[in-house]
């Protein structure tokens, strides 16, 4: 059985975000790119499942929609342990285009088992690609997944809800949209993995023809906020007074 | 033409975010000179449905079938799409919460309607249909155009004032062509926190970071939260260490929250932490380090030892509550 992990390439989360061309483009100059944090957790969980001899996962593949600039991120995923990778050669304009490209590719798979997608990408925060992909592939999707166990040809899922967790049983094929909790810590590639990653297959495929449904036309940085009002430590109680009478939130 | 708002229920009840969504739908319908229709899936009493009428809902379509008690993304989005077509919906609205994020992308694909997720207000313009949303985990905003005739939106929390607009409500029961076998997701059991304020709903949140030093020091955080009717939260290392449950982890990779008041105690204010709380109306920071970045995001700050300051705040809140 195979697990396919959707992989996003995003600016490092500490990036000081800037825009160029009259605030219409993200300034990628000097930016460090990383695997989207949730996709990294998804990949980690996929590797754990593959290594667990108690189930039949024997392959983990990653898939990305992106230009050549995403290859270091893909190699990192291979170094973490993915067996092979596909890059669909296009910079997607929106979540729909990304999902459409992956669906067009995955429809050619002989058999689809399990797909992992992260809950959102940390750059455009679309929270959409996984759900769109599932709809395009006509498979069930489960969101807010914080636990994933295999049990024969079924999947046992923990799904977070407001103020609790649901335990669900789902058939394969399925797509899991994962977030915090799915794996404890993202894996860091080991030296051996980095060496092996160079020889693993990274297939580049041409994109399909599709039009975006949305377009980002501009960016704004948040306005500056008034400075923090400091309260003397010897008069901490004043804080409660200010919250009650000035901010009016108590 | 219509604006269709999908109204999630929690065990048959609506929440403040539901009323926000109805208020938004109402304002949007006014802007587009059309009417609003609310869709509710699963058993909800007539009384509860009627509450939506206080915020502008005039027509509610309800599917009371108990099968719809468990969220199945595929089935739910199919039914929403069918209703959207039946009523000729031009815009389909969701809250930007677990259910909204699960359903909106599927509805977007099935209707070939462009999706903007996490919109922070009414459209900046109707033609082209342009919305503002947060990007880069709250570090900036984007203006995004939907190019298709039909549109799907999820609305970020705290994006619009809940506005009363009372009137009579027409409730229509709809039975979609769905069988038990269409549900591919089987609920085994649910674990729920009881008696605690739910973090994503809370108006006030008291949050502790690594500066609390040990899980044994959480007493004053919990006491302060209790007194304020607040939820408790924490930074990522605190949940990674197992000091607090992972449901409390706030920030970019944890929960994104937007309370009226966020009190950050012993939290340095890393960019990834702030990404999850920067939409709070007011932020209070308590930290021994006067240069901690959290003070740049905060509205009120105290430099000092949390273990000394928290008991004083607790005392002050007790006095406030007593008066
Ligand atoms: C990809 C990625 C994603 C991340 N996502 C998140 C996320 O979602 N959420 C998150 O929180 N972090 C996240 N992080 C981690 C983040 O970068 C910080 O490491 C983390 O937020 C720091 O937690 P902290 O503020 O509790 O601890 P620290 O940074 O160690 O800060 C502790 C603070 O406590 C103060 N302090 C010490 N003693 C006292 C005292 N007695 N009284 C008062 N103050 C005291 C110190 O001055 C210090 O400012 C992420 C990191 C990465 C790389």
Tab-separated table of C-alpha atoms in Angstrom, chain B residues 46-278:
chain	number	residue	atom	x	y	z
B	46	UNK	CA	-37.104	24.919	15.477
B	47	UNK	CA	-36.449	27.198	18.450
B	48	UNK	CA	-32.718	27.132	17.844
B	49	UNK	CA	-33.162	27.697	14.088
B	50	UNK	CA	-35.424	30.656	14.812
B	51	UNK	CA	-32.580	32.338	16.722
B	52	UNK	CA	-30.893	32.926	13.369
B	53	UNK	CA	-33.877	35.113	12.516
B	54	UNK	CA	-32.664	37.613	15.132
B	55	UNK	CA	-29.676	38.387	12.907
B	56	UNK	CA	-31.356	38.647	9.555
B	57	UNK	CA	-32.067	35.094	8.388
B	58	UNK	CA	-35.501	35.046	6.751
B	59	UNK	CA	-35.446	31.676	5.030
B	60	UNK	CA	-33.844	28.592	6.541
B	61	UNK	CA	-33.525	25.272	4.781
B	62	UNK	CA	-33.008	22.464	7.269
B	63	UNK	CA	-32.107	18.804	6.811
B	64	UNK	CA	-33.073	17.271	10.161
B	65	UNK	CA	-31.909	13.768	9.202
B	66	UNK	CA	-29.868	12.246	12.080
B	67	UNK	CA	-27.417	10.832	9.537
B	68	UNK	CA	-26.058	14.364	9.367
B	69	UNK	CA	-24.906	14.321	12.978
B	70	UNK	CA	-21.441	13.202	11.903
B	71	UNK	CA	-19.561	15.458	9.524
B	72	UNK	CA	-18.808	13.611	6.295
B	73	UNK	CA	-17.072	16.105	4.036
B	74	UNK	CA	-18.084	14.383	0.824
B	75	UNK	CA	-21.780	13.965	1.611
B	76	UNK	CA	-22.188	17.355	3.282
B	77	UNK	CA	-20.550	19.245	0.435
B	78	UNK	CA	-22.662	17.358	-2.082
B	79	UNK	CA	-25.864	18.408	-0.315
B	80	UNK	CA	-24.679	22.009	0.034
B	81	UNK	CA	-23.880	22.102	-3.685
B	82	UNK	CA	-27.289	20.688	-4.590
B	83	UNK	CA	-29.072	23.281	-2.456
B	84	UNK	CA	-26.852	26.041	-3.862
B	85	UNK	CA	-27.948	25.103	-7.375
B	86	UNK	CA	-31.613	24.720	-6.374
B	87	UNK	CA	-31.798	28.191	-4.855
B	88	UNK	CA	-29.603	29.779	-7.517
B	89	UNK	CA	-26.980	30.862	-5.000
B	90	UNK	CA	-24.406	33.286	-6.288
B	91	UNK	CA	-22.299	33.265	-3.121
B	92	UNK	CA	-21.936	30.366	-0.689
B	93	UNK	CA	-20.641	31.275	2.772
B	94	UNK	CA	-18.961	29.286	5.522
B	95	UNK	CA	-17.281	30.169	8.807
B	96	UNK	CA	-13.507	29.776	8.672
B	97	UNK	CA	-13.532	26.985	11.266
B	98	UNK	CA	-12.973	23.226	11.170
B	99	UNK	CA	-16.195	22.473	9.311
B	100	UNK	CA	-15.975	25.457	6.968
B	101	UNK	CA	-12.408	24.622	5.993
B	102	UNK	CA	-13.434	21.006	5.430
B	103	UNK	CA	-16.427	21.784	3.209
B	104	UNK	CA	-15.764	25.009	1.306
B	105	UNK	CA	-12.964	23.594	-0.918
B	106	UNK	CA	-15.127	20.664	-1.997
B	107	UNK	CA	-18.112	22.905	-2.729
B	108	UNK	CA	-15.798	25.248	-4.640
B	109	UNK	CA	-14.726	22.403	-6.927
B	110	UNK	CA	-18.160	20.899	-7.400
B	111	UNK	CA	-19.662	24.274	-8.389
B	112	UNK	CA	-16.487	25.478	-10.119
B	113	UNK	CA	-16.787	28.558	-7.945
B	114	UNK	CA	-13.619	30.387	-6.913
B	115	UNK	CA	-12.819	30.224	-3.192
B	116	UNK	CA	-11.396	32.849	-0.872
B	117	UNK	CA	-10.717	31.386	2.545
B	118	UNK	CA	-10.515	33.463	5.688
B	119	UNK	CA	-12.018	36.668	4.286
B	120	UNK	CA	-11.686	39.454	6.862
B	121	UNK	CA	-14.634	41.586	5.815
B	122	UNK	CA	-17.149	42.494	3.150
B	123	UNK	CA	-15.927	42.673	-0.469
B	124	UNK	CA	-13.758	45.705	-1.225
B	125	UNK	CA	-15.502	45.752	-4.566
B	126	UNK	CA	-18.258	43.672	-6.107
B	127	UNK	CA	-17.004	43.866	-9.665
B	128	UNK	CA	-14.378	42.506	-9.743
B	129	UNK	CA	-15.375	40.577	-6.628
B	130	UNK	CA	-12.436	41.406	-4.365
B	131	UNK	CA	-11.840	40.321	-0.789
B	132	UNK	CA	-9.181	40.974	1.781
B	133	UNK	CA	-7.688	38.026	3.624
B	134	UNK	CA	-4.714	37.374	5.863
B	135	UNK	CA	-1.681	35.730	4.342
B	136	UNK	CA	1.732	34.672	5.613
B	137	UNK	CA	0.089	33.523	8.826
B	138	UNK	CA	-1.233	36.923	9.745
B	139	UNK	CA	1.872	38.884	8.836
B	140	UNK	CA	0.132	40.644	5.951
B	141	UNK	CA	-3.013	40.900	3.887
B	142	UNK	CA	-3.788	39.997	0.294
B	143	UNK	CA	-6.516	41.288	-1.974
B	144	UNK	CA	-7.916	38.343	-3.883
B	145	UNK	CA	-10.348	38.436	-6.797
B	146	UNK	CA	-12.822	35.668	-7.531
B	147	UNK	CA	-13.146	35.378	-11.299
B	148	UNK	CA	-16.062	32.958	-11.532
B	149	UNK	CA	-19.783	33.809	-11.507
B	150	UNK	CA	-20.355	31.686	-8.427
B	151	UNK	CA	-18.265	32.368	-5.381
B	152	UNK	CA	-17.362	30.539	-2.196
B	153	UNK	CA	-16.101	32.315	0.931
B	154	UNK	CA	-15.041	31.332	4.409
B	155	UNK	CA	-15.284	34.144	6.930
B	156	UNK	CA	-12.513	34.685	9.489
B	157	UNK	CA	-13.601	35.013	13.102
B	158	UNK	CA	-14.245	38.521	14.484
B	159	UNK	CA	-14.521	39.977	10.972
B	160	UNK	CA	-17.906	41.569	11.433
B	161	UNK	CA	-20.025	42.837	14.314
B	162	UNK	CA	-22.941	40.621	15.204
B	163	UNK	CA	-25.926	42.758	14.308
B	164	UNK	CA	-29.502	42.239	15.410
B	165	UNK	CA	-32.082	42.339	12.681
B	166	UNK	CA	-35.286	40.699	13.832
B	167	UNK	CA	-38.056	39.424	11.626
B	168	UNK	CA	-40.140	36.396	10.842
B	169	UNK	CA	-38.435	33.241	9.647
B	170	UNK	CA	-39.622	30.679	7.162
B	171	UNK	CA	-38.275	27.195	7.829
B	172	UNK	CA	-38.285	24.670	5.004
B	173	UNK	CA	-37.450	21.012	5.562
B	174	UNK	CA	-35.416	19.441	2.783
B	175	UNK	CA	-34.741	15.740	2.337
B	176	UNK	CA	-31.774	15.264	0.042
B	177	UNK	CA	-31.306	12.134	-2.004
B	178	UNK	CA	-28.772	10.602	0.371
B	179	UNK	CA	-28.656	7.109	1.862
B	180	UNK	CA	-26.860	5.763	4.898
B	181	UNK	CA	-24.481	3.943	2.562
B	182	UNK	CA	-23.239	7.256	1.150
B	183	UNK	CA	-21.620	8.058	4.492
B	184	UNK	CA	-18.094	6.695	4.412
B	185	UNK	CA	-17.130	7.925	7.841
B	186	UNK	CA	-18.117	5.981	10.902
B	187	UNK	CA	-18.046	7.596	14.290
B	188	UNK	CA	-16.707	5.329	17.004
B	189	UNK	CA	-16.745	7.742	19.924
B	190	UNK	CA	-16.219	11.350	20.933
B	191	UNK	CA	-14.125	12.746	23.754
B	192	UNK	CA	-15.199	16.144	24.952
B	193	UNK	CA	-13.756	18.552	27.424
B	194	UNK	CA	-16.371	19.227	30.009
B	195	UNK	CA	-16.883	22.287	32.115
B	196	UNK	CA	-14.067	24.181	30.431
B	197	UNK	CA	-14.261	27.208	28.198
B	198	UNK	CA	-13.436	26.127	24.651
B	199	UNK	CA	-10.299	27.844	23.405
B	200	UNK	CA	-11.549	28.687	19.917
B	201	UNK	CA	-14.772	30.190	21.327
B	202	UNK	CA	-13.333	32.075	24.277
B	203	UNK	CA	-13.599	35.841	24.647
B	204	UNK	CA	-10.642	35.832	27.034
B	205	UNK	CA	-7.612	33.552	26.915
B	206	UNK	CA	-4.851	33.210	29.505
B	207	UNK	CA	-1.780	31.613	27.981
B	208	UNK	CA	1.482	30.375	29.473
B	209	UNK	CA	4.894	29.869	27.882
B	210	UNK	CA	8.210	28.330	28.790
B	211	UNK	CA	8.728	31.228	31.193
B	212	UNK	CA	6.329	29.424	33.553
B	213	UNK	CA	9.293	27.084	34.131
B	214	UNK	CA	7.384	23.936	35.141
B	215	UNK	CA	3.963	22.325	34.655
B	216	UNK	CA	3.564	22.589	38.421
B	217	UNK	CA	3.354	26.376	38.107
B	218	UNK	CA	0.109	26.401	36.106
B	219	UNK	CA	-2.113	26.845	39.166
B	220	UNK	CA	-2.248	30.667	38.980
B	221	UNK	CA	-2.854	30.602	35.198
B	222	UNK	CA	-5.820	28.289	35.704
B	223	UNK	CA	-7.110	30.296	38.635
B	224	UNK	CA	-6.930	33.569	36.738
B	225	UNK	CA	-8.655	31.948	33.733
B	226	UNK	CA	-11.373	30.571	35.987
B	227	UNK	CA	-12.041	33.948	37.558
B	228	UNK	CA	-12.217	35.644	34.157
B	229	UNK	CA	-14.316	32.917	32.528
B	230	UNK	CA	-11.371	32.469	30.192
B	231	UNK	CA	-9.882	29.516	28.324
B	232	UNK	CA	-6.277	28.449	28.889
B	233	UNK	CA	-3.687	28.190	26.130
B	234	UNK	CA	0.067	27.720	25.789
B	235	UNK	CA	3.022	28.143	23.454
B	236	UNK	CA	4.323	25.288	21.351
B	237	UNK	CA	7.321	24.216	23.455
B	238	UNK	CA	5.012	23.939	26.437
B	239	UNK	CA	2.759	21.463	24.620
B	240	UNK	CA	5.744	19.713	23.009
B	241	UNK	CA	7.187	19.126	26.480
B	242	UNK	CA	3.871	17.672	27.534
B	243	UNK	CA	3.377	20.340	30.198
B	244	UNK	CA	-0.028	21.074	28.694
B	245	UNK	CA	-2.310	19.169	26.264
B	246	UNK	CA	-1.685	19.803	22.572
B	247	UNK	CA	-5.203	21.234	22.166
B	248	UNK	CA	-3.903	24.316	24.006
B	249	UNK	CA	-1.045	24.980	21.582
B	250	UNK	CA	-1.656	28.312	19.896
B	251	UNK	CA	0.254	29.793	17.032
B	252	UNK	CA	0.925	29.226	13.410
B	253	UNK	CA	1.120	25.451	13.702
B	254	UNK	CA	-1.446	25.188	16.487
B	255	UNK	CA	-4.746	26.951	17.004
B	256	UNK	CA	-5.396	30.328	15.469
B	257	UNK	CA	-7.560	32.319	17.846
B	258	UNK	CA	-9.097	35.782	17.950
B	259	UNK	CA	-10.355	36.517	21.472
B	260	UNK	CA	-11.133	39.991	22.795
B	261	UNK	CA	-8.298	39.642	25.296
B	262	UNK	CA	-5.179	37.473	25.121
B	263	UNK	CA	-2.934	37.398	28.186
B	264	UNK	CA	0.528	36.025	27.339
B	265	UNK	CA	2.496	35.015	30.428
B	266	UNK	CA	6.148	33.989	30.079
B	267	UNK	CA	5.845	33.868	26.307
B	268	UNK	CA	8.634	35.509	24.307
B	269	UNK	CA	6.446	36.384	21.316
B	270	UNK	CA	8.083	34.417	18.510
B	271	UNK	CA	6.664	35.270	15.083
B	272	UNK	CA	5.096	31.797	14.845
B	273	UNK	CA	3.356	32.249	18.169
B	274	UNK	CA	2.063	35.713	17.331
B	275	UNK	CA	0.720	34.402	14.014
B	276	UNK	CA	-1.908	32.530	15.990
B	277	UNK	CA	-2.990	35.344	18.286
B	278	UNK	CA	-2.414	38.599	16.427
